[in-house]
Short mmCIF file of N, CA and C and ligand atoms in Angstrom, two decimals:
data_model
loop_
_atom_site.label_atom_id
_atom_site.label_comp_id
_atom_site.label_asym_id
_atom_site.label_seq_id
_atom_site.Cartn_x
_atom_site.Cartn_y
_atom_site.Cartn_z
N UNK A 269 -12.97 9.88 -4.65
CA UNK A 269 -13.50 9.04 -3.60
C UNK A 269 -14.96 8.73 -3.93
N UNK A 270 -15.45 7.38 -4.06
CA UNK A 270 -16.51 7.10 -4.04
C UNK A 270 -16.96 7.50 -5.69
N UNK A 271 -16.29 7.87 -6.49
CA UNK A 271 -16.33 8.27 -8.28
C UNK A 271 -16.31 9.76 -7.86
N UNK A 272 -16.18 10.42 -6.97
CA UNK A 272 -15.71 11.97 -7.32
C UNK A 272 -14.89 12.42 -6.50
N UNK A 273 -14.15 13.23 -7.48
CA UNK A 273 -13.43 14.10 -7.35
C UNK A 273 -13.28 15.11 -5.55
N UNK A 274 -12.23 14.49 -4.49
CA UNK A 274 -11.97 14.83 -3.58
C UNK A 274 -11.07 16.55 -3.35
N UNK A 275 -11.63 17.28 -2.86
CA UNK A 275 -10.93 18.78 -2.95
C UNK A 275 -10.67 18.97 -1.63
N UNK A 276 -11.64 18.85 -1.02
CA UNK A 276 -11.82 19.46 0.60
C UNK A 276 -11.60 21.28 0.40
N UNK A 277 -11.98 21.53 1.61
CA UNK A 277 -12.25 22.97 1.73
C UNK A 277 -11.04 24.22 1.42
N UNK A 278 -10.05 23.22 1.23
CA UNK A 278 -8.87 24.21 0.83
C UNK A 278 -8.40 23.83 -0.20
N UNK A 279 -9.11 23.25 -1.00
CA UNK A 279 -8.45 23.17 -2.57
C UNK A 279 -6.72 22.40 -2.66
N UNK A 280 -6.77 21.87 -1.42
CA UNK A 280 -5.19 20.66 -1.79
C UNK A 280 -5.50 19.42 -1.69
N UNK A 281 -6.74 18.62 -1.10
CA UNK A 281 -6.41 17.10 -1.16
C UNK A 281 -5.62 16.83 -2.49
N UNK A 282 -5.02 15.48 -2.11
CA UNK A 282 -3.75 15.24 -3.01
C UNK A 282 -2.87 15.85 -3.63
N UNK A 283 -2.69 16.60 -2.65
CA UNK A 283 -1.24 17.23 -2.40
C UNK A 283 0.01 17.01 -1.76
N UNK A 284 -0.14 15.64 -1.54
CA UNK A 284 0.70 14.87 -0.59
C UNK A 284 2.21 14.66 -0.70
N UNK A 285 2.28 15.45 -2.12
CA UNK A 285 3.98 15.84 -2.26
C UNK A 285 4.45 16.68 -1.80
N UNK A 286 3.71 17.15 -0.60
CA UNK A 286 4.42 18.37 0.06
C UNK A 286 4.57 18.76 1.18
N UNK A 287 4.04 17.26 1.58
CA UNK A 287 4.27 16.55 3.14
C UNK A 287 5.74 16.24 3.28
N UNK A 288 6.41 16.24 4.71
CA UNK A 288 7.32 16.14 4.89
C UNK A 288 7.43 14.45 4.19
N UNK A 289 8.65 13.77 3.85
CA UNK A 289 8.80 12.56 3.63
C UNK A 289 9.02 11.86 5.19
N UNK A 290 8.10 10.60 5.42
CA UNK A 290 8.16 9.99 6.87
C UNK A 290 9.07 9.21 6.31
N UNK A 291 9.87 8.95 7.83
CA UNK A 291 11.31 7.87 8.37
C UNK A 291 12.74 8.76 7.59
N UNK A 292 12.62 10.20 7.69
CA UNK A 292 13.77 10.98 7.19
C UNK A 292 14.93 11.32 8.18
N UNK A 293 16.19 11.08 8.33
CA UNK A 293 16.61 11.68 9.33
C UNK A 293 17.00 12.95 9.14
N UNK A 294 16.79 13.83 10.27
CA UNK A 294 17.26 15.10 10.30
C UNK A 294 17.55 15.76 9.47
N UNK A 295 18.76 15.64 9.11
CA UNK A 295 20.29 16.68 8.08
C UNK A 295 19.25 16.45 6.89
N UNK A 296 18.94 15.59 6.39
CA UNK A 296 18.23 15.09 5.04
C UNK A 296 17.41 16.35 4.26
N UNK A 297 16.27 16.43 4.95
CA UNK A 297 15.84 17.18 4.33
C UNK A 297 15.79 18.33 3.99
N UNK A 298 17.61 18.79 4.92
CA UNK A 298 18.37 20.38 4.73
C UNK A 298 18.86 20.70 3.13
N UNK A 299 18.76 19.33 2.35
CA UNK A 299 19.34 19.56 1.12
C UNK A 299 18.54 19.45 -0.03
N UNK A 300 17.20 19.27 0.17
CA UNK A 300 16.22 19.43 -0.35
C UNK A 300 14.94 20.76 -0.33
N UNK A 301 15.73 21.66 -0.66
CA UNK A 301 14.81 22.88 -1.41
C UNK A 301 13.52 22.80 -2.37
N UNK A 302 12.24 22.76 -1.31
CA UNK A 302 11.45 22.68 -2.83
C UNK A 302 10.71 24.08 -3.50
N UNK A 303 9.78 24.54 -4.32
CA UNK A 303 9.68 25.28 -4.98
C UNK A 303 8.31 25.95 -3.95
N UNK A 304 7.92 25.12 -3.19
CA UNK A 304 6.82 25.81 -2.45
C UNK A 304 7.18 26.53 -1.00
N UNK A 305 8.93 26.65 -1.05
CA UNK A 305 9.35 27.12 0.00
C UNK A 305 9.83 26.73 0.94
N UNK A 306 9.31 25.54 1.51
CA UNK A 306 9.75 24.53 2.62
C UNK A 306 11.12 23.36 1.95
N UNK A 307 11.72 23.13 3.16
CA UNK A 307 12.64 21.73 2.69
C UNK A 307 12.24 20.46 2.88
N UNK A 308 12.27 19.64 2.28
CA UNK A 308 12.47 17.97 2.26
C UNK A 308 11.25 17.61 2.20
N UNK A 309 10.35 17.94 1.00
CA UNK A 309 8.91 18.02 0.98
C UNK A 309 8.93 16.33 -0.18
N UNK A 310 8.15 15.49 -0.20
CA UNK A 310 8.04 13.96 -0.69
C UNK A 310 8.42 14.26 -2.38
N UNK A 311 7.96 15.47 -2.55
CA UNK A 311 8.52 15.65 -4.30
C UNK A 311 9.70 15.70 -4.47
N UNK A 312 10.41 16.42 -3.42
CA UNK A 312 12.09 16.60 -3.91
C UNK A 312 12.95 15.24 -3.56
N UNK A 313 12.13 14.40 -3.20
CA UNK A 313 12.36 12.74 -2.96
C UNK A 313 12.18 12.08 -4.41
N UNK A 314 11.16 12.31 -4.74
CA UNK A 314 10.18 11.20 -5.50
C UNK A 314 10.14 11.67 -7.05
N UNK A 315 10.31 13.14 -7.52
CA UNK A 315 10.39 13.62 -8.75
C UNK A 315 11.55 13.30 -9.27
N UNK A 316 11.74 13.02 -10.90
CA UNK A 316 12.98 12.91 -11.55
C UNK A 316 13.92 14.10 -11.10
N UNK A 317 13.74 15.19 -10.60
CA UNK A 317 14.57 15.99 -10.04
C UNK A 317 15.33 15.44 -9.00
N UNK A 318 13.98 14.54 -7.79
CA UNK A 318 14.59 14.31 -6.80
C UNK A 318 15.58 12.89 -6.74
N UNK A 319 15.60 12.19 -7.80
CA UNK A 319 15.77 11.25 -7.85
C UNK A 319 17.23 11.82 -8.22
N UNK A 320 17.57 12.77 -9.33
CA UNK A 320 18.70 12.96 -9.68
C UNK A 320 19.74 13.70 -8.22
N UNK A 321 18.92 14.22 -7.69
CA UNK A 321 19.66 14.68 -6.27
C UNK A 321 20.21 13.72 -5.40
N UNK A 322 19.45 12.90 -5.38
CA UNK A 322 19.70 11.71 -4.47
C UNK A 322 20.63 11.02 -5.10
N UNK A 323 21.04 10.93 -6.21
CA UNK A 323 22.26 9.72 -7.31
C UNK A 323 23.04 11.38 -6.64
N UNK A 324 23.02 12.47 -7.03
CA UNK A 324 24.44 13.28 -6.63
C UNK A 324 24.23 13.21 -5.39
N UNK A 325 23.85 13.18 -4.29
CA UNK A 325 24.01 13.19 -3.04
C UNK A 325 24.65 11.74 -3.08
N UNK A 326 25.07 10.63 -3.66
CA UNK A 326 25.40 9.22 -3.12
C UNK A 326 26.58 9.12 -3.89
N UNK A 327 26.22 9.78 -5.12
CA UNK A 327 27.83 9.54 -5.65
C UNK A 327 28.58 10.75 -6.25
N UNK A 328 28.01 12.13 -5.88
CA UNK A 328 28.79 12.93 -6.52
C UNK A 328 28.71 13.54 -8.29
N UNK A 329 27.84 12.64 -8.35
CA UNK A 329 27.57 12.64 -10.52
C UNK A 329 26.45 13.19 -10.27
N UNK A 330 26.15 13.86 -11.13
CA UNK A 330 24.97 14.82 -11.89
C UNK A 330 24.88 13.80 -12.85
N UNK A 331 23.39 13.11 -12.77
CA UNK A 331 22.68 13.01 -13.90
C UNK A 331 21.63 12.74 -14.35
N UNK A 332 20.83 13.21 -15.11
CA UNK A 332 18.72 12.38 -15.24
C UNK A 332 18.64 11.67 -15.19
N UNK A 333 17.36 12.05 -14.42
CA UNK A 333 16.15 10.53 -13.88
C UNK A 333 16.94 9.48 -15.36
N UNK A 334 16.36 9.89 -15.85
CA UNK A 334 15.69 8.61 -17.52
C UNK A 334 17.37 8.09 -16.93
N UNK A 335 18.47 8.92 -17.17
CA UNK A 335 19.74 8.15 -17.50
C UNK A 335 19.73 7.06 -16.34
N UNK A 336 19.91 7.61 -15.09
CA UNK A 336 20.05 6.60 -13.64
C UNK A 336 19.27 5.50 -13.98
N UNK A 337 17.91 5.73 -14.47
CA UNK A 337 17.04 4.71 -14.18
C UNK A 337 17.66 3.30 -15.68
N UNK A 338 17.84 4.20 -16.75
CA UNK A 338 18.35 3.34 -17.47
C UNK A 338 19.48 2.49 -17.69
N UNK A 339 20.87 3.16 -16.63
CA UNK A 339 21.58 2.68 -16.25
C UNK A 339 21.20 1.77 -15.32
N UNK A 340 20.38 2.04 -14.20
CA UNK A 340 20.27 0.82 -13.30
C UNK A 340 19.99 -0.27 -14.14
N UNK A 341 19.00 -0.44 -15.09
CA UNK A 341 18.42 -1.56 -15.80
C UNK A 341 19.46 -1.86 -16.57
N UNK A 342 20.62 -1.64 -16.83
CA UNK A 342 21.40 -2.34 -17.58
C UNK A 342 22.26 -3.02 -16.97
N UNK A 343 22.27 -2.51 -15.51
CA UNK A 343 23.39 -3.21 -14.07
C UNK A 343 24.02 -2.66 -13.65
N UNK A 344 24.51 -1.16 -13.34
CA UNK A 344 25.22 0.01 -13.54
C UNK A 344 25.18 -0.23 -12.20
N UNK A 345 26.02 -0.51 -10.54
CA UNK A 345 25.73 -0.65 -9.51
C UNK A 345 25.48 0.50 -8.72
N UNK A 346 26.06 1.26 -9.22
CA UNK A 346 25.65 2.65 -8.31
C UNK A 346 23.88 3.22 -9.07
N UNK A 347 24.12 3.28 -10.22
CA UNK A 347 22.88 3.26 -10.52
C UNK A 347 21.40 2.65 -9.81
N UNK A 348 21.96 1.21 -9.86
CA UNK A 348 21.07 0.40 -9.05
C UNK A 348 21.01 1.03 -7.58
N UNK A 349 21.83 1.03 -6.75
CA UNK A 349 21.99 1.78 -5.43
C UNK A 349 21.20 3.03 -5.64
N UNK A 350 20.84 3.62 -6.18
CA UNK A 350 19.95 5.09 -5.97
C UNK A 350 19.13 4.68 -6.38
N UNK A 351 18.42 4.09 -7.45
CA UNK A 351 17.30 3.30 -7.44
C UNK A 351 16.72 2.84 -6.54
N UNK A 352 17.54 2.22 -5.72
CA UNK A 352 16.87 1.42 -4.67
C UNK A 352 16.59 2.10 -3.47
N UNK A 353 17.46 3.25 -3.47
CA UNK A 353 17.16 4.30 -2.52
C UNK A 353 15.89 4.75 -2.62
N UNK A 354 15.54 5.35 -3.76
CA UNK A 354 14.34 5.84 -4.70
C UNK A 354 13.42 5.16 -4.58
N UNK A 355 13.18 3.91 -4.29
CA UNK A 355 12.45 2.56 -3.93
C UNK A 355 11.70 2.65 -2.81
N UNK A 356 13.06 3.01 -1.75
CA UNK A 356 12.13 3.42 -0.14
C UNK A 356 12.03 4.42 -0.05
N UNK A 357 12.27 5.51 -0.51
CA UNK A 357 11.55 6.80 -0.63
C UNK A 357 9.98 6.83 -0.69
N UNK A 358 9.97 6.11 -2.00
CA UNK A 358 8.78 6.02 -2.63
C UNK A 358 7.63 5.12 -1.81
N UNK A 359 8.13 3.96 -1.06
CA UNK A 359 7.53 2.87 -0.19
C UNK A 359 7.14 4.16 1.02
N UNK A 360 7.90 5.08 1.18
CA UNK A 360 7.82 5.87 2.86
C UNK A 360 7.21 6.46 2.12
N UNK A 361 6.78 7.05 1.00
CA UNK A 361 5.79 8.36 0.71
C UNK A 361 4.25 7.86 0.34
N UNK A 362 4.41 6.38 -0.06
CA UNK A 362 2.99 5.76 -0.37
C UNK A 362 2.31 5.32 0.58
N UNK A 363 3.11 5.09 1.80
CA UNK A 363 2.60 4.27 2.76
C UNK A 363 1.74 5.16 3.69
N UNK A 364 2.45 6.05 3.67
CA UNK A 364 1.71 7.26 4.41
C UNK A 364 0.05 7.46 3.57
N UNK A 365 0.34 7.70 1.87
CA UNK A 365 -1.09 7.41 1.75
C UNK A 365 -2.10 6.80 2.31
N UNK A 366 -1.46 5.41 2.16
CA UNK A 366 -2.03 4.45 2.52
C UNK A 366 -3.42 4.18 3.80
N UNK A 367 -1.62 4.48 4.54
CA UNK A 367 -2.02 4.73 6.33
C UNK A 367 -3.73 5.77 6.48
N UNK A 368 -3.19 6.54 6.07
CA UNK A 368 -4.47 7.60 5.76
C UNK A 368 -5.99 7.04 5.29
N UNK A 369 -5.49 7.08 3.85
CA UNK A 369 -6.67 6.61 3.27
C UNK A 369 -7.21 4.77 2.87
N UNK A 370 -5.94 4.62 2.68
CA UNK A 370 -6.46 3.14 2.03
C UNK A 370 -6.88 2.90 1.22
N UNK A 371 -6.64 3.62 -0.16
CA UNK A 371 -6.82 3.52 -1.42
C UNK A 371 -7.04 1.98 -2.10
N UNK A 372 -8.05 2.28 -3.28
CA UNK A 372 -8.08 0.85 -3.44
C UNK A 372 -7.41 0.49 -4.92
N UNK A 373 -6.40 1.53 -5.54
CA UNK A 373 -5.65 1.38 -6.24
C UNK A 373 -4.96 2.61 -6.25
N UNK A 374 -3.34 2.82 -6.39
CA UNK A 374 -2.16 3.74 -6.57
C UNK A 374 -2.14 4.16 -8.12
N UNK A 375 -2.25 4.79 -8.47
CA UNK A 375 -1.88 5.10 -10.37
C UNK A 375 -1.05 5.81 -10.32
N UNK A 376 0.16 6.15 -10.65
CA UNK A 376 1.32 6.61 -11.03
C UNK A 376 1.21 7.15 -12.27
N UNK A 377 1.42 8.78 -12.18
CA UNK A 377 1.74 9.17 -13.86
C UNK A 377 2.47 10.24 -14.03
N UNK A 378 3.82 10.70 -12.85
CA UNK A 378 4.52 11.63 -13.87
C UNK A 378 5.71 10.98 -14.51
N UNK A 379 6.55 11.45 -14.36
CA UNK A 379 7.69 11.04 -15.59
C UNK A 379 7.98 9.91 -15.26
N UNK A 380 8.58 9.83 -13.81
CA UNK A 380 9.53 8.54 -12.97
C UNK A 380 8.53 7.56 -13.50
N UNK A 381 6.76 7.47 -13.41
CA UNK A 381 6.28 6.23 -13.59
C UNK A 381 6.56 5.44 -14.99
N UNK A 382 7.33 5.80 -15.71
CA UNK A 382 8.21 5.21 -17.13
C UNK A 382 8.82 4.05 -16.21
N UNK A 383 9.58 4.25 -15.19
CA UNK A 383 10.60 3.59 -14.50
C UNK A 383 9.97 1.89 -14.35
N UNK A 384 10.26 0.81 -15.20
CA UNK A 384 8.79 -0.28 -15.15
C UNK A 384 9.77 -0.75 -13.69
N UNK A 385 10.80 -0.69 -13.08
CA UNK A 385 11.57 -1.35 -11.69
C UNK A 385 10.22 -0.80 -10.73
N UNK A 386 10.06 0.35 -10.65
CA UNK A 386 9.00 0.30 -9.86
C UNK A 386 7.88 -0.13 -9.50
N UNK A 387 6.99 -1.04 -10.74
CA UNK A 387 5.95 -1.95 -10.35
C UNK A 387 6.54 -3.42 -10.00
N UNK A 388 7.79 -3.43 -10.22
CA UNK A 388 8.19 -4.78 -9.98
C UNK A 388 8.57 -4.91 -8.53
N UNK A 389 9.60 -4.23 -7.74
CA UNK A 389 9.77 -3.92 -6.82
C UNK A 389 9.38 -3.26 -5.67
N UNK A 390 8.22 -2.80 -5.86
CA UNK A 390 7.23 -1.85 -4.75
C UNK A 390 7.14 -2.08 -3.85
N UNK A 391 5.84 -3.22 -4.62
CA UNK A 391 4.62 -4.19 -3.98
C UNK A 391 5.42 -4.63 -2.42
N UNK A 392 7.15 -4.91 -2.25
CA UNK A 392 7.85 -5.48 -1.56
C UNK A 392 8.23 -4.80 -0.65
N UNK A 393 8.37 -3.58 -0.88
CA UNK A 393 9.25 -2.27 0.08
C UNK A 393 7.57 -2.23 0.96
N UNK A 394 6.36 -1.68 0.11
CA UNK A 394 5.71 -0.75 1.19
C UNK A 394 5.30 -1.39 2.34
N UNK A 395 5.02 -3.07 2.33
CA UNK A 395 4.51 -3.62 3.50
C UNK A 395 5.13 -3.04 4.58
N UNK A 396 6.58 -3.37 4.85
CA UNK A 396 7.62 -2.86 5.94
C UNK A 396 7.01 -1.33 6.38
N UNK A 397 6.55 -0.65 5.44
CA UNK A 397 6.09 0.90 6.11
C UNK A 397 4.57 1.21 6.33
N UNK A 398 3.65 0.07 5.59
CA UNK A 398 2.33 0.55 5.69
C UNK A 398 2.02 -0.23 7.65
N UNK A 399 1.18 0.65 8.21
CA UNK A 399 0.20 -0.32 9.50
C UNK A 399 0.01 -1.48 9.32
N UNK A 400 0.37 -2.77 10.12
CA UNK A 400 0.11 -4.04 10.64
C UNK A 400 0.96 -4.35 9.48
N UNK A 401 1.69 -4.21 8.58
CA UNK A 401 2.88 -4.57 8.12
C UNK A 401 2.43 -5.29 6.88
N UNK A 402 1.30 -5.48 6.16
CA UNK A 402 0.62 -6.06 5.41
C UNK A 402 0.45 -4.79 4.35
N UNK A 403 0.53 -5.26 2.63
CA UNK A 403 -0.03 -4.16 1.82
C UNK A 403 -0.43 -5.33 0.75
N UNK A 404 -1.30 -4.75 -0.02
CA UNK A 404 -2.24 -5.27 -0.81
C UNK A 404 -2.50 -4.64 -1.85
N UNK A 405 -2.34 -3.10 -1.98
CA UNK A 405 -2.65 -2.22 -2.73
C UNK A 405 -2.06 -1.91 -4.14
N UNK A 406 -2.70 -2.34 -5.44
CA UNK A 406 -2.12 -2.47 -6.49
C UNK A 406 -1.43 -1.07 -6.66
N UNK A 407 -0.50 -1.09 -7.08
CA UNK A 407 0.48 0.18 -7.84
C UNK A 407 0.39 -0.14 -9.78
N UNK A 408 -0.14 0.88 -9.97
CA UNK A 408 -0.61 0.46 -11.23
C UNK A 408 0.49 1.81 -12.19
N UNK A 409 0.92 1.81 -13.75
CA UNK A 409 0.89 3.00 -14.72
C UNK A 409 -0.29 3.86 -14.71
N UNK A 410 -0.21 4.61 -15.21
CA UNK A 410 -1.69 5.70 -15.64
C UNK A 410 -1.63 5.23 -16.96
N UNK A 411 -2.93 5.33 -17.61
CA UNK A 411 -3.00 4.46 -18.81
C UNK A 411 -2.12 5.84 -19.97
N UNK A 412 -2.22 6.91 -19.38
CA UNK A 412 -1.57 8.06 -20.42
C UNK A 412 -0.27 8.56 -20.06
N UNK A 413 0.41 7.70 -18.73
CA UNK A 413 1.60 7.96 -18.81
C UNK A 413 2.19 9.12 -18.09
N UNK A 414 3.43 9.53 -18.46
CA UNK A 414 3.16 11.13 -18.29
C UNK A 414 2.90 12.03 -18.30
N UNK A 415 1.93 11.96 -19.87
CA UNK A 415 1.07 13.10 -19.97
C UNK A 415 -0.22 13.45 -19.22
N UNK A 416 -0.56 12.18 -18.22
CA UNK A 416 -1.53 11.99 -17.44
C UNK A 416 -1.99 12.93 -16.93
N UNK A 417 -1.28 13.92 -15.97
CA UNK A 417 -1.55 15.11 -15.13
C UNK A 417 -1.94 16.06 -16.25
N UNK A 418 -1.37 16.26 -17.60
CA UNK A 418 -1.43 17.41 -18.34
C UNK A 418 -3.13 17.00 -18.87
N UNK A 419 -3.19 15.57 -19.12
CA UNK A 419 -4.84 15.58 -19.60
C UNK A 419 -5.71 15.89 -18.21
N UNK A 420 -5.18 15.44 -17.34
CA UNK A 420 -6.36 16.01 -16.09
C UNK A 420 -6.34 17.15 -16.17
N UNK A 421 -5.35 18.23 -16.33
CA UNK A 421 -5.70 19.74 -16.11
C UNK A 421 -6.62 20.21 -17.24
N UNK A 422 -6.54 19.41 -18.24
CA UNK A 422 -7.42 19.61 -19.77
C UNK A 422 -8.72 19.71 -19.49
N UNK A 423 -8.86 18.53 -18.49
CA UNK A 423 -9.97 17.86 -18.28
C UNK A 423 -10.87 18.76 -17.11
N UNK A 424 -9.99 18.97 -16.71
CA UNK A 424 -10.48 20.01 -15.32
C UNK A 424 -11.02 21.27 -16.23
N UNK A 425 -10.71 21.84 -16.83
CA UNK A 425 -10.64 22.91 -17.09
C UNK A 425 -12.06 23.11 -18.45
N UNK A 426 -12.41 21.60 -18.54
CA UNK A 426 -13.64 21.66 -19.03
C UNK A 426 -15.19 21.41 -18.35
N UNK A 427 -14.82 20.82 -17.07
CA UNK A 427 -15.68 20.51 -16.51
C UNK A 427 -16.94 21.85 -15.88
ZN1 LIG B 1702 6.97 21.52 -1.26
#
């Protein structure tokens, strides 16, 4: 914020994968176990884990992020269908950023941000969930991809 580095007093700002996911119904987030203990936390939505849960929760198949996502892009319809699920997941977990802060750009960098459907299709989902129904907010790659988070901890750890 403002060129530095936001922590706040408990060492989690941007931790926001571990907020409940908003517009979930009920039962939903009984099947989502995440690793910090609680259920139906925005990662077990939004991670290639969660993404693969959500294709077996819709159709019964076990299979990776990379595969679903590459199947969708070839026309695979069920493929596409969890994708698109994955779509408003992702629109309900950004928007909430949003709502909050109002970022003046989104960067995406763990695995899923490979997925290029997601800068194409975003921009379209989050209006419907951000305040006054309007979004503006670029959704950008991280220029390093997925290794993004692993150079920030590099990076952290020199500072
Ligand atoms: Zn969690």
């Amino acid at each position: 914020m403002n060129g530095q580095l936001l922590t706040g007093p408990n060492g989690v700002a941007g931790e926001w994968g571990h907020n409940p996911l908003p517009w979930t119904p009920e039962a939903e987030p009984r099947k989502r176990p995440c690793f910090c203990g609680r259920y139906g936390c925005i990662e077990t939505f939004l991670s290639g884990t969660g993404l693969s849960l959500t294709h077996k929760l819709r159709t019964g198949q076990q299979q990776p992020a990379h595969l679903i996502v590459e199947n969708a892009r070839n026309g695979d319809p069920q493929a596409i269908d969890t994708l698109q699920q994955y779509l408003e997941h992702l629109a309900r977990g950004l928007a909430a950023v949003i709502n909050v802060l109002d970022p003046d750009i989104i960067v995406l960098g763990d695995g899923m941000s490979n997925a290029e459907q997601i800068y194409r299709e975003l921009p379209g989902k989050l209006a419907s969930y951000v305040f006054g129904g309007e979004c503006d907010t670029p959704i950008a790659k991280a220029l390093h991809g997925d290794s993004s988070g692993v150079r920030g901890a590099a990076w952290l750890a020199n500072v």
